């Protein structure tokens, strides 16, 4: 499943069931490494979610990982704590925001 498909699915589910987004205002940025670096953003604001394939908003948190590891993370096949400790996941920003993102992923994937 492509990153675009994963993010589109997450955004659709968030907008269909926004109750878990109440009170959240976050922009997450994903820097996907590999042959060609890719950048995606997921914005949650006022119980609405949207994503972009370029930088449009100032992120609260940036996650840097490979595309394959992003796909594993989004499908709950990668433990984010272990990935962070093993250097497969780099976090730029507060770790509490990363934990919140992981809990949202579990609810919406």
Short mmCIF file of C-alpha atoms in Angstrom, two decimals:
data_model
loop_
_atom_site.label_atom_id
_atom_site.label_comp_id
_atom_site.label_asym_id
_atom_site.label_seq_id
_atom_site.Cartn_x
_atom_site.Cartn_y
_atom_site.Cartn_z
CA UNK A 1 0.00 0.00 0.00
CA UNK A 2 1.44 3.40 -0.96
CA UNK A 3 2.03 6.19 1.54
CA UNK A 4 -0.59 8.31 -0.26
CA UNK A 5 -3.15 5.53 0.11
CA UNK A 6 -2.31 5.03 3.78
CA UNK A 7 -2.62 8.74 4.58
CA UNK A 8 -5.78 9.16 2.50
CA UNK A 9 -7.35 6.23 4.36
CA UNK A 10 -6.34 7.62 7.76
CA UNK A 11 -7.68 11.09 6.89
CA UNK A 12 -10.97 9.66 5.61
CA UNK A 13 -11.45 7.62 8.79
CA UNK A 14 -10.53 10.57 11.00
CA UNK A 15 -13.05 12.80 9.26
CA UNK A 16 -15.75 10.11 9.43
CA UNK A 17 -15.17 9.52 13.17
CA UNK A 18 -13.63 12.73 14.57
CA UNK A 19 -14.50 12.13 18.24
CA UNK A 20 -10.89 11.04 19.02
CA UNK A 21 -9.60 14.31 17.54
CA UNK A 22 -11.45 16.63 19.91
CA UNK A 23 -9.15 19.28 21.31
CA UNK A 24 -6.21 18.27 19.12
CA UNK A 25 -4.26 20.69 16.99
CA UNK A 26 -1.25 18.92 15.51
CA UNK A 27 0.72 18.91 12.31
CA UNK A 28 2.85 15.82 11.84
CA UNK A 29 5.54 15.76 9.20
CA UNK A 30 6.96 12.57 7.74
CA UNK A 31 10.35 12.64 6.03
CA UNK A 32 10.68 9.38 4.18
CA UNK A 33 14.24 8.44 3.38
CA UNK A 34 15.55 6.23 0.63
CA UNK A 35 16.62 6.70 -2.97
CA UNK A 36 14.40 9.75 -3.19
CA UNK A 37 13.41 11.63 -0.04
CA UNK A 38 9.67 12.26 0.23
CA UNK A 39 7.80 14.60 2.52
CA UNK A 40 4.22 14.28 3.75
CA UNK A 41 2.23 16.14 6.36
CA UNK A 42 -0.86 15.24 8.35
CA UNK A 43 -2.76 18.14 9.90
CA UNK A 44 -5.39 17.71 12.60
CA UNK A 45 -7.29 20.82 13.63
CA UNK A 46 -10.77 21.38 15.01
CA UNK A 47 -11.77 17.71 14.57
CA UNK A 48 -10.78 17.80 10.91
CA UNK A 49 -7.86 16.02 9.25
CA UNK A 50 -6.08 16.61 5.97
CA UNK A 51 -2.75 15.65 4.45
CA UNK A 52 -0.29 17.18 2.02
CA UNK A 53 2.54 15.86 -0.12
CA UNK A 54 4.70 18.90 0.54
CA UNK A 55 5.32 21.28 3.42
CA UNK A 56 2.27 23.48 3.89
CA UNK A 57 2.13 23.87 7.66
CA UNK A 58 4.60 24.27 10.50
CA UNK A 59 4.96 20.82 12.09
CA UNK A 60 4.85 20.12 15.83
CA UNK A 61 6.58 16.83 15.19
CA UNK A 62 8.70 15.40 12.40
CA UNK A 63 9.22 11.68 12.03
CA UNK A 64 12.09 10.56 9.81
CA UNK A 65 12.09 6.96 8.60
CA UNK A 66 12.16 4.85 5.46
CA UNK A 67 9.05 4.43 3.35
CA UNK A 68 8.99 0.71 4.20
CA UNK A 69 9.15 1.46 7.92
CA UNK A 70 6.40 4.08 7.60
CA UNK A 71 4.19 1.46 5.99
CA UNK A 72 5.00 -0.98 8.81
CA UNK A 73 4.34 1.70 11.45
CA UNK A 74 1.01 2.63 9.88
CA UNK A 75 -0.10 -1.01 9.80
CA UNK A 76 1.02 -1.72 13.39
CA UNK A 77 3.87 -3.96 12.21
CA UNK A 78 6.63 -1.80 13.67
CA UNK A 79 7.08 -1.02 17.34
CA UNK A 80 7.84 2.72 17.39
CA UNK A 81 9.82 2.55 20.64
CA UNK A 82 12.08 -0.20 19.29
CA UNK A 83 12.41 1.57 15.93
CA UNK A 84 13.45 4.75 17.76
CA UNK A 85 16.00 2.93 19.93
CA UNK A 86 17.41 1.08 16.90
CA UNK A 87 17.74 4.24 14.82
CA UNK A 88 15.06 3.24 12.29
CA UNK A 89 12.89 6.15 13.43
CA UNK A 90 14.17 9.64 14.19
CA UNK A 91 11.92 12.03 16.08
CA UNK A 92 12.30 15.80 15.80
CA UNK A 93 10.04 17.42 18.38
CA UNK A 94 8.43 16.29 21.61
CA UNK A 95 8.19 12.56 22.17
CA UNK A 96 4.74 13.03 23.72
CA UNK A 97 3.48 14.13 20.28
CA UNK A 98 4.96 10.95 18.79
CA UNK A 99 3.14 8.85 21.38
CA UNK A 100 -0.12 10.65 20.59
CA UNK A 101 0.39 10.00 16.88
CA UNK A 102 0.91 6.29 17.53
CA UNK A 103 -2.28 6.09 19.60
CA UNK A 104 -4.19 7.84 16.78
CA UNK A 105 -2.75 5.40 14.24
CA UNK A 106 -4.06 2.49 16.28
CA UNK A 107 -7.55 4.02 16.30
CA UNK A 108 -7.70 4.91 12.62
CA UNK A 109 -5.86 2.12 10.79
#
